[in-house]
Short mmCIF file of N, CA, C and O and ligand atoms in Angstrom, two decimals:
data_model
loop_
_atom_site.label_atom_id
_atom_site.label_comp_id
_atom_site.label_asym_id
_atom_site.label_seq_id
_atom_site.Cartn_x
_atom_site.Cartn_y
_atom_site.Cartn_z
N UNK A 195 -88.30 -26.69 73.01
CA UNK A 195 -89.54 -25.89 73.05
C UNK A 195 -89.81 -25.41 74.46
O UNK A 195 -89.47 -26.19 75.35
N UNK A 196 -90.33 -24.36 74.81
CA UNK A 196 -90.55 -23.73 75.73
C UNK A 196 -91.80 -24.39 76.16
O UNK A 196 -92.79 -24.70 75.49
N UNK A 197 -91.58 -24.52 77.29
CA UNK A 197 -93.05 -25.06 78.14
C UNK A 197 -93.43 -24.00 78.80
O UNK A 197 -92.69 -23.03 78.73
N UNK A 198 -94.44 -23.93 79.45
CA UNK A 198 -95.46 -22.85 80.43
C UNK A 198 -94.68 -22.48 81.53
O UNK A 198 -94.58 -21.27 81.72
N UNK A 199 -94.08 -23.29 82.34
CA UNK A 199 -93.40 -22.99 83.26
C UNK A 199 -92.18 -22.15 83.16
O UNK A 199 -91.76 -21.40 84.04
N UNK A 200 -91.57 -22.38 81.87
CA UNK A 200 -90.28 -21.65 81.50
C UNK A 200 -90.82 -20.38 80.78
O UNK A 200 -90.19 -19.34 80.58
N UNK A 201 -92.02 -20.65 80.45
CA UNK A 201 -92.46 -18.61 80.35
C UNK A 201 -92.75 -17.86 81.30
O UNK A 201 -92.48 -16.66 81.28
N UNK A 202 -93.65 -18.73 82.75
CA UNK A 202 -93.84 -18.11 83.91
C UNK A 202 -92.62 -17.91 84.41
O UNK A 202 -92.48 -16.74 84.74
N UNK A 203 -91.78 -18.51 84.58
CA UNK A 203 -90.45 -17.85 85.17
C UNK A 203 -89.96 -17.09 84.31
O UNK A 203 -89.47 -16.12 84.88
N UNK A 204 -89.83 -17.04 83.13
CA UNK A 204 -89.09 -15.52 82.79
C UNK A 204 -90.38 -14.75 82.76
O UNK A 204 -90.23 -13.95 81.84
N UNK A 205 -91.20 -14.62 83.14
CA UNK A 205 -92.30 -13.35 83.56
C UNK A 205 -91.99 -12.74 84.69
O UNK A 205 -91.80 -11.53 84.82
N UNK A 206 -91.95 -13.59 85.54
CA UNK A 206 -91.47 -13.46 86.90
C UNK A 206 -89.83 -12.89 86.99
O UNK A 206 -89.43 -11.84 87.49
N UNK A 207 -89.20 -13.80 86.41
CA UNK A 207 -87.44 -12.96 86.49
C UNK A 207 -87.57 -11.65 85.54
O UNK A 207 -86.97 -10.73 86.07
N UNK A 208 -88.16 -11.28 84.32
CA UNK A 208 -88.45 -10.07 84.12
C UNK A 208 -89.19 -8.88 84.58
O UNK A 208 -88.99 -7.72 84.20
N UNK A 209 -90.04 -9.27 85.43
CA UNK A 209 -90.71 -8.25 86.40
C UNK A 209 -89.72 -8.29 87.54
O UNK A 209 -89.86 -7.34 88.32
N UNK A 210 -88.76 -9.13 87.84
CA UNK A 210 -87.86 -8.80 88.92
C UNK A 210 -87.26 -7.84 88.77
O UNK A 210 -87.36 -6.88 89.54
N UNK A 211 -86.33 -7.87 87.56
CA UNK A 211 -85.20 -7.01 87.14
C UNK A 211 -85.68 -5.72 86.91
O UNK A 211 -84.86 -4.90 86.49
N UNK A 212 -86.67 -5.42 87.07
CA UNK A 212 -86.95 -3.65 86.98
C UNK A 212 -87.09 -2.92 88.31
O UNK A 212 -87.83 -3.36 89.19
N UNK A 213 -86.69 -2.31 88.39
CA UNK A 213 -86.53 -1.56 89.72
C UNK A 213 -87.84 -1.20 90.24
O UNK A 213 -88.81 -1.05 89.49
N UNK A 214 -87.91 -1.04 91.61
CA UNK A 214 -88.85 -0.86 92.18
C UNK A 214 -89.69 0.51 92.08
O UNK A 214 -90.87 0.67 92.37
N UNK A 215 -88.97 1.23 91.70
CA UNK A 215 -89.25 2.94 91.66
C UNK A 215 -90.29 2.63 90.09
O UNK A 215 -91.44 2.96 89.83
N UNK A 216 -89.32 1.91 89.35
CA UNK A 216 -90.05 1.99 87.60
C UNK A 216 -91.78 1.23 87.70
O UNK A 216 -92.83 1.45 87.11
N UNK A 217 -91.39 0.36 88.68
CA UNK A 217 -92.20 -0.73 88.90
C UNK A 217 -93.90 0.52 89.21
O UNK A 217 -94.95 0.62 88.56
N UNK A 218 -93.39 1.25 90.51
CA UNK A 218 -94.22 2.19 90.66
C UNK A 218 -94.73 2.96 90.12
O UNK A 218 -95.93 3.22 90.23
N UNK A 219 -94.01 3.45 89.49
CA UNK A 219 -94.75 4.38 88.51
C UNK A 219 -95.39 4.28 87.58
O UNK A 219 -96.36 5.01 87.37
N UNK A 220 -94.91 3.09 86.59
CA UNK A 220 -95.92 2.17 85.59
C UNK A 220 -97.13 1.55 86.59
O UNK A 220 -98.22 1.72 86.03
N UNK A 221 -97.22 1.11 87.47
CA UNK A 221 -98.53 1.36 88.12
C UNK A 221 -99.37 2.63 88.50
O UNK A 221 -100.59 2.72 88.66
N UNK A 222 -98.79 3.19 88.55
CA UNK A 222 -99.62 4.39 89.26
C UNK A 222 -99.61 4.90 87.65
O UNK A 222 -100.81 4.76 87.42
N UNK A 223 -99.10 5.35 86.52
CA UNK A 223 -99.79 5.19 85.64
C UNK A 223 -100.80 4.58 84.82
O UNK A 223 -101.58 5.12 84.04
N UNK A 224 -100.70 3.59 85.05
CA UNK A 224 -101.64 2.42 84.43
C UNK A 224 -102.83 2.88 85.33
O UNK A 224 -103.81 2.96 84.59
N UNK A 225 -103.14 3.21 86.57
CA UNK A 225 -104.09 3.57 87.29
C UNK A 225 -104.90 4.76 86.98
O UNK A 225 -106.13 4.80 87.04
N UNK A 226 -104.07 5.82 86.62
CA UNK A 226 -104.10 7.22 86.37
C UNK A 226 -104.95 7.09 84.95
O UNK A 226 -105.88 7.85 84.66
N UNK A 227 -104.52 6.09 84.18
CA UNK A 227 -104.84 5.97 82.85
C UNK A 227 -106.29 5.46 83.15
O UNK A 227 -107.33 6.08 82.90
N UNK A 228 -106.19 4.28 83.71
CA UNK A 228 -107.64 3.56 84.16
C UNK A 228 -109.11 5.01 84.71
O UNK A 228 -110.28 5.38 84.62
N UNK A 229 -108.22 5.16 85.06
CA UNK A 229 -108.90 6.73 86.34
C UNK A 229 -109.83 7.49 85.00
O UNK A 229 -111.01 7.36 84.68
N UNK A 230 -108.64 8.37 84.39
CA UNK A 230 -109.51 8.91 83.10
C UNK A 230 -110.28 8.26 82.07
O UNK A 230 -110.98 9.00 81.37
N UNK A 231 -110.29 7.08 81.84
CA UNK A 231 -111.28 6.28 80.94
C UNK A 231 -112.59 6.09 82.21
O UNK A 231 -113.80 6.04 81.97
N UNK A 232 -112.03 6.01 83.38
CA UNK A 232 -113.55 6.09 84.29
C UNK A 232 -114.09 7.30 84.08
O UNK A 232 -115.25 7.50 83.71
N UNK A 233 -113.18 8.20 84.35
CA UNK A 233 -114.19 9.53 84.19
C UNK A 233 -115.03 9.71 82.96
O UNK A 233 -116.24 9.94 83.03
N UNK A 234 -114.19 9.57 81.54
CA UNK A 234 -115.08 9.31 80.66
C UNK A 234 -116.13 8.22 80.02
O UNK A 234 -116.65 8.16 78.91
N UNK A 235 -116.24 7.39 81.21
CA UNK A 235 -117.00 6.59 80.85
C UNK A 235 -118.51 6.58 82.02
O UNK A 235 -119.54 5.90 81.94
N UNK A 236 -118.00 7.86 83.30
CA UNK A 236 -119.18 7.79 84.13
C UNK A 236 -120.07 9.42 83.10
O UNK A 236 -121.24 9.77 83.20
N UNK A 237 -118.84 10.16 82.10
CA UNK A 237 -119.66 11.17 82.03
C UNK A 237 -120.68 11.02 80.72
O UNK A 237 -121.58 11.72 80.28
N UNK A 238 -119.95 9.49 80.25
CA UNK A 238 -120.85 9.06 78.97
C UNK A 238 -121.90 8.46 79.40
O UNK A 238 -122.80 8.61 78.57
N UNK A 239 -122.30 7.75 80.46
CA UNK A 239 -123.45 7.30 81.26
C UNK A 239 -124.22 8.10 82.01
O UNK A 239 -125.03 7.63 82.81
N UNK A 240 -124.02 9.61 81.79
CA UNK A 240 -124.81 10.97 82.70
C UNK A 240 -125.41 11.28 81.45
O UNK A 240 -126.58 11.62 81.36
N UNK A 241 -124.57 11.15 80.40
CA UNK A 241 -125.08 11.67 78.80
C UNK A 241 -126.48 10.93 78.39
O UNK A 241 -127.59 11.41 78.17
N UNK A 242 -125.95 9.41 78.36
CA UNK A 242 -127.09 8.04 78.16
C UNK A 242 -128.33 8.22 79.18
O UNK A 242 -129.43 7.77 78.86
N UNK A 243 -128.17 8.75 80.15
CA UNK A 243 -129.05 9.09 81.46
C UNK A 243 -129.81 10.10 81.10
O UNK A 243 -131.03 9.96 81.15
N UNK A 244 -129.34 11.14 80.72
CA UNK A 244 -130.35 12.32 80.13
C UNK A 244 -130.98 12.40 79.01
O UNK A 244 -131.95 13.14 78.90
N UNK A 245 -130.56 11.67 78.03
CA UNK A 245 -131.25 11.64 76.73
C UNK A 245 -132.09 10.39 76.95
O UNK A 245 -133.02 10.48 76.15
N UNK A 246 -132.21 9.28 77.65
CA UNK A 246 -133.41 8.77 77.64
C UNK A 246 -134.49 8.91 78.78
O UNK A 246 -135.61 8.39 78.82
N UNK A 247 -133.82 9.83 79.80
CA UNK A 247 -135.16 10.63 79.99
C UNK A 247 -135.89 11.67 78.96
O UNK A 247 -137.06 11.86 78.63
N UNK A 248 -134.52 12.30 78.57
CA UNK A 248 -135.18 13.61 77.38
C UNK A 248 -136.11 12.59 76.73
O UNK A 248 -137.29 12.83 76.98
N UNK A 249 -135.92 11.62 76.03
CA UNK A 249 -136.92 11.04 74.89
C UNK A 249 -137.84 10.24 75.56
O UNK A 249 -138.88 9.80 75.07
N UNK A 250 -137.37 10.02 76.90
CA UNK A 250 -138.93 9.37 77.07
C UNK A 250 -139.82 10.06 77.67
O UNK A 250 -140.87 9.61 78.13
N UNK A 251 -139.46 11.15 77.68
CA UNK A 251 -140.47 12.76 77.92
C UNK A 251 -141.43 12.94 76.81
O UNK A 251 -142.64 12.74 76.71
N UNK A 252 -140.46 13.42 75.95
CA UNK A 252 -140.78 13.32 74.47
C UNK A 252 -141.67 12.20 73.48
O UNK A 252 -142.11 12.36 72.34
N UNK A 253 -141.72 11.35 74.12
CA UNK A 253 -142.18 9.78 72.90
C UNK A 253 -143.50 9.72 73.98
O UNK A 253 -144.59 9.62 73.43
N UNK A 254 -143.50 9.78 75.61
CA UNK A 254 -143.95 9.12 76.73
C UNK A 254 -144.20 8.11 76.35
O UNK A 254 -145.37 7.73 76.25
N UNK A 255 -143.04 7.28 76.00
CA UNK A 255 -142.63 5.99 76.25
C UNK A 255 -141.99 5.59 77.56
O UNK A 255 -141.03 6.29 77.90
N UNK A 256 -142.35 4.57 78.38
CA UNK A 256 -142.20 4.34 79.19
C UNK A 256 -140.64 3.62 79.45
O UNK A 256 -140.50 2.56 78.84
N UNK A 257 -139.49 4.06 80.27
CA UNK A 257 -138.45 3.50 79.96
C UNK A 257 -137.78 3.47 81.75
O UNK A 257 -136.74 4.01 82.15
N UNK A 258 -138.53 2.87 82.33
CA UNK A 258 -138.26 2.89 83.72
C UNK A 258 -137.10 1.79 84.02
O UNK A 258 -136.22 1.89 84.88
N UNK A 259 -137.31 0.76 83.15
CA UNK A 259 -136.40 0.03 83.61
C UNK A 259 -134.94 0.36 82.85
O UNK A 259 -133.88 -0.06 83.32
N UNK A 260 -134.98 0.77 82.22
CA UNK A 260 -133.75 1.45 81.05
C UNK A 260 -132.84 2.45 82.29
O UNK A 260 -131.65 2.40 82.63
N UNK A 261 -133.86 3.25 82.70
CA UNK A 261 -133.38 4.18 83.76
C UNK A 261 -132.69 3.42 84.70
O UNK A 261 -131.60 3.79 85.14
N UNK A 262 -133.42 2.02 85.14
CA UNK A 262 -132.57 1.37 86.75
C UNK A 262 -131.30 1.44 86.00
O UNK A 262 -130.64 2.46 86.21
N UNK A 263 -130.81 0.54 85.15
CA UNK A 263 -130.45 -0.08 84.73
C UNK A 263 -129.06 0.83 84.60
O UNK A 263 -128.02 0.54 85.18
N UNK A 264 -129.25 2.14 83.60
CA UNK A 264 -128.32 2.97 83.77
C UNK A 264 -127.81 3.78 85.40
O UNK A 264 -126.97 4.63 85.71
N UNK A 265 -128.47 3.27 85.87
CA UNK A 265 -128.22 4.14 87.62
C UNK A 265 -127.74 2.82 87.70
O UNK A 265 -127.27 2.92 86.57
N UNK A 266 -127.49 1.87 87.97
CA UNK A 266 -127.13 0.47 88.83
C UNK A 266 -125.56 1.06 87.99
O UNK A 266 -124.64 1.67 88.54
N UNK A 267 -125.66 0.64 86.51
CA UNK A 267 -124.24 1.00 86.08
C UNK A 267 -123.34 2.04 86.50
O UNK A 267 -122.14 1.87 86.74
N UNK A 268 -124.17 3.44 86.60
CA UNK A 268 -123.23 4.41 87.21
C UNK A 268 -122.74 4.11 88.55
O UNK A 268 -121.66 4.40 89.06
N UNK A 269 -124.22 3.13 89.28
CA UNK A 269 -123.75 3.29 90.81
C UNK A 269 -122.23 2.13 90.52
O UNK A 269 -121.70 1.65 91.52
N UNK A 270 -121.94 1.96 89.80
CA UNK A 270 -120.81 0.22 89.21
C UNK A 270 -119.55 1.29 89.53
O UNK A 270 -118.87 1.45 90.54
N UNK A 271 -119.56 2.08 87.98
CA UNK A 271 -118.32 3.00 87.99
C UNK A 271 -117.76 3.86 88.87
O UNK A 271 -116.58 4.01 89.18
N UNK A 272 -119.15 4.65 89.41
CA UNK A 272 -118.66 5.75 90.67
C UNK A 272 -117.90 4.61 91.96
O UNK A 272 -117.06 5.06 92.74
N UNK A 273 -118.29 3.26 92.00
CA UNK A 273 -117.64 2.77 93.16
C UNK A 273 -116.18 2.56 92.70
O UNK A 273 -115.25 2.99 93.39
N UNK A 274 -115.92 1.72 91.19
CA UNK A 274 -115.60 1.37 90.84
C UNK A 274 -113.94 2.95 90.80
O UNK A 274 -112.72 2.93 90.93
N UNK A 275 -114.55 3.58 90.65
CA UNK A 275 -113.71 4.83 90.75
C UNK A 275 -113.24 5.58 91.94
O UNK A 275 -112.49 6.56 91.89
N UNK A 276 -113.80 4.97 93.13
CA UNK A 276 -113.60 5.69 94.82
C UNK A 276 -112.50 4.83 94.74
O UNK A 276 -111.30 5.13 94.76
N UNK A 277 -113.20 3.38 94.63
CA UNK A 277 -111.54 2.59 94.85
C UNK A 277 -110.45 2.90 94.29
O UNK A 277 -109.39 2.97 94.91
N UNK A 278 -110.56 3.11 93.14
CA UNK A 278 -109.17 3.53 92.54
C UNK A 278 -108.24 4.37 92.71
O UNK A 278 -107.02 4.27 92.61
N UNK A 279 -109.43 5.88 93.17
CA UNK A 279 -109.10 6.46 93.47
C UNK A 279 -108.17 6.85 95.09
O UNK A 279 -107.37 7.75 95.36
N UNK A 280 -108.70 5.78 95.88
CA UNK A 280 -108.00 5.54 97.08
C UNK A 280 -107.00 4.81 97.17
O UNK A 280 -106.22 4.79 98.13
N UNK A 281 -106.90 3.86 95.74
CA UNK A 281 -105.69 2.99 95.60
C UNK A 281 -104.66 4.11 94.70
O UNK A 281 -103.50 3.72 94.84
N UNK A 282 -104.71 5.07 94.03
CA UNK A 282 -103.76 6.00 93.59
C UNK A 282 -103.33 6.57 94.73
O UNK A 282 -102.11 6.47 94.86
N UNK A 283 -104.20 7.43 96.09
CA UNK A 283 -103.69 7.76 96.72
C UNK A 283 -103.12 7.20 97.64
O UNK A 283 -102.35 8.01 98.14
N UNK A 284 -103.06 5.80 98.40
CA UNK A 284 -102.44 5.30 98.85
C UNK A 284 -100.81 4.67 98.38
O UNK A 284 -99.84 4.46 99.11
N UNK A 285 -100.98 4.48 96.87
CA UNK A 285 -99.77 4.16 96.31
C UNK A 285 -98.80 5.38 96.78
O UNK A 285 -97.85 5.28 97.55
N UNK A 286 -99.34 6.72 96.04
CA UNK A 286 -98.39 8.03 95.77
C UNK A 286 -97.69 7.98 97.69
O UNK A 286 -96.53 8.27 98.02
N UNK A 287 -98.70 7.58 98.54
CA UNK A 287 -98.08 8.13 100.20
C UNK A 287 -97.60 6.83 100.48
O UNK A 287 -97.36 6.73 101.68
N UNK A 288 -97.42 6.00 99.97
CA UNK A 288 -96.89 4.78 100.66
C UNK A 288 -95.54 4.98 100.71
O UNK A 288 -94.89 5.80 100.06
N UNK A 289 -95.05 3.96 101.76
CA UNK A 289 -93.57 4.14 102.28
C UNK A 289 -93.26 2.87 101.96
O UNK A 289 -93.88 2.05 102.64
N UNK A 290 -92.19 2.20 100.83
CA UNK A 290 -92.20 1.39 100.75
C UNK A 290 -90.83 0.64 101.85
O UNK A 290 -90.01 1.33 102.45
N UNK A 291 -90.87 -0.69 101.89
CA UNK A 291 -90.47 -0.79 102.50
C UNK A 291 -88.76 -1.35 102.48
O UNK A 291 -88.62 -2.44 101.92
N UNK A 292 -87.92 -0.93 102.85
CA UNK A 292 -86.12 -1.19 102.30
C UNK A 292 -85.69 -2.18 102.28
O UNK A 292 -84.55 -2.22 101.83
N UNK A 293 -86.26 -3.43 102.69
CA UNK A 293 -86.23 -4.51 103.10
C UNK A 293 -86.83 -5.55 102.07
O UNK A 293 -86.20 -6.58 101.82
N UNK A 294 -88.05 -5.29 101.49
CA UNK A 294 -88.87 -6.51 100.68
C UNK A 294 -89.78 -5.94 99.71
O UNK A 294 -90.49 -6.57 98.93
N UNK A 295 -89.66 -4.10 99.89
CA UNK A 295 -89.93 -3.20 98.40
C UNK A 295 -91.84 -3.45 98.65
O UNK A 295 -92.55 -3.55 97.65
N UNK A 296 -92.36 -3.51 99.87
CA UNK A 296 -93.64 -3.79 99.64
C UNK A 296 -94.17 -2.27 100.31
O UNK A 296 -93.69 -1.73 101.31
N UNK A 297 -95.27 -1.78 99.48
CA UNK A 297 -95.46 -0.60 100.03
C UNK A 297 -96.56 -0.47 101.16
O UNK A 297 -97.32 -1.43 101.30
N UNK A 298 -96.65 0.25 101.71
CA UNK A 298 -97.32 -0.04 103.71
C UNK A 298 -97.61 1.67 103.55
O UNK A 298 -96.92 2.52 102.99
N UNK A 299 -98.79 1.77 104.20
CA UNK A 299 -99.38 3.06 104.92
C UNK A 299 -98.61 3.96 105.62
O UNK A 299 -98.23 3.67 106.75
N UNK A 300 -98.30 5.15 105.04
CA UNK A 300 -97.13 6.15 105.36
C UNK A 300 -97.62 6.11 106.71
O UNK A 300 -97.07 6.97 107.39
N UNK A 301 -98.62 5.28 107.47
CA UNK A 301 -98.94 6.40 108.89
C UNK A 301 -98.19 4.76 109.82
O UNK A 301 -97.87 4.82 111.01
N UNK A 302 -98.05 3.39 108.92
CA UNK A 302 -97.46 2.29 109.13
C UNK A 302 -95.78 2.52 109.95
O UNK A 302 -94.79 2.99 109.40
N UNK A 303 -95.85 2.16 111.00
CA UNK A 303 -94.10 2.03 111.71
C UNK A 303 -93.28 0.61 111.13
O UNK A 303 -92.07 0.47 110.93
N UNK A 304 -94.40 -0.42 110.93
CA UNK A 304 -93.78 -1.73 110.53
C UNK A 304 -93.93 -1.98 109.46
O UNK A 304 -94.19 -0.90 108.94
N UNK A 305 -93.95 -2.99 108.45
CA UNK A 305 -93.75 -3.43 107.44
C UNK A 305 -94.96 -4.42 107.46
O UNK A 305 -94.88 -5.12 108.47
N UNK A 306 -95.99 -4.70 106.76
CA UNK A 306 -96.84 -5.26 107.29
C UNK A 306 -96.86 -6.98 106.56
O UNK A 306 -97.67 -7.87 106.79
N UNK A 307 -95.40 -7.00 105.44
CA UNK A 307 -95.15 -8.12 104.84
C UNK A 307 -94.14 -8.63 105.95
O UNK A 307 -94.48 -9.60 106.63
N UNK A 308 -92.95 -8.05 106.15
CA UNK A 308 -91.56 -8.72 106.43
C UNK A 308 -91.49 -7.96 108.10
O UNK A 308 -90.53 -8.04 108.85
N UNK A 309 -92.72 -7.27 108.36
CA UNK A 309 -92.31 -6.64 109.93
C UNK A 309 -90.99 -5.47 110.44
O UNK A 309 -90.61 -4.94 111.48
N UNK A 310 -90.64 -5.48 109.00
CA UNK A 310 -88.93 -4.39 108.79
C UNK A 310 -89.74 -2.93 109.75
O UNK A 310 -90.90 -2.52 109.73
N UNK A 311 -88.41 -2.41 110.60
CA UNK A 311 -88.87 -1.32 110.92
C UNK A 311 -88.54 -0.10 109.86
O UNK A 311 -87.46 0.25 109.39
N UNK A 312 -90.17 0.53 109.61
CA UNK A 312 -89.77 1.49 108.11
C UNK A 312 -89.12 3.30 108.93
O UNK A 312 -88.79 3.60 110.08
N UNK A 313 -89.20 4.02 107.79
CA UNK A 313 -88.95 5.54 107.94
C UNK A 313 -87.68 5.19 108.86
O UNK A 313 -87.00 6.10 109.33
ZN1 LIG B 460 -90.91 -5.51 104.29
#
């Protein structure tokens, strides 16, 4: 029977064996993917944002805290989406490195895992 440890290592020896290039790009997809469910999920919270002002125009029902509440969340996603968005673009310019495959700041001379001199 397989124990825990003998699944963590073939997790680990199977994420080895894929090349580093594949490795990248299934990330930076998976990101890309993440990216557009943010967008549609900050433009479904602009939607939720306007219709309960519209109705609490309409009812003058008081819904002030409904309002924080949806602004705290957007303020969640919009951050939640700079980062990502700076982590896509840092992936796409990174220079990885020939030595230990770790990717470093195209504007990087060293390797900031293994110290390898890059470019
Ligand atoms: Zn390195």
């Amino acid at each position: 029977m397989a124990t825990w440890e003998d699944v963590v290592a073939y997790a680990k020896g199977a994420a080895q064996t894929v090349g580093k290039k594949t490795d990248e790009w299934v990330e930076l997809g998976k990101m890309k993917l993440k990216l557009s469910e943010l967008h549609r999920d900050i433009a479904e919270a602009h939607e939720g944002l306007g219709r309960l002002v519209y109705d609490s125009r309409k009812s003058g029902e008081a819904v002030d805290d409904m309002i924080d509440a949806c602004i705290e969340h957007l303020d969640d996603l919009n951050g939640e989406m700079e980062r990502l968005e700076e982590k896509i673009m840092f992936t796409k310019n990174a220079v990885r490195c020939d030595k230990c495959g770790t990717p470093n700041a195209n504007t990087a001379q060293f390797c900031n895992q293994c110290g390898e001199k890059l470019g």
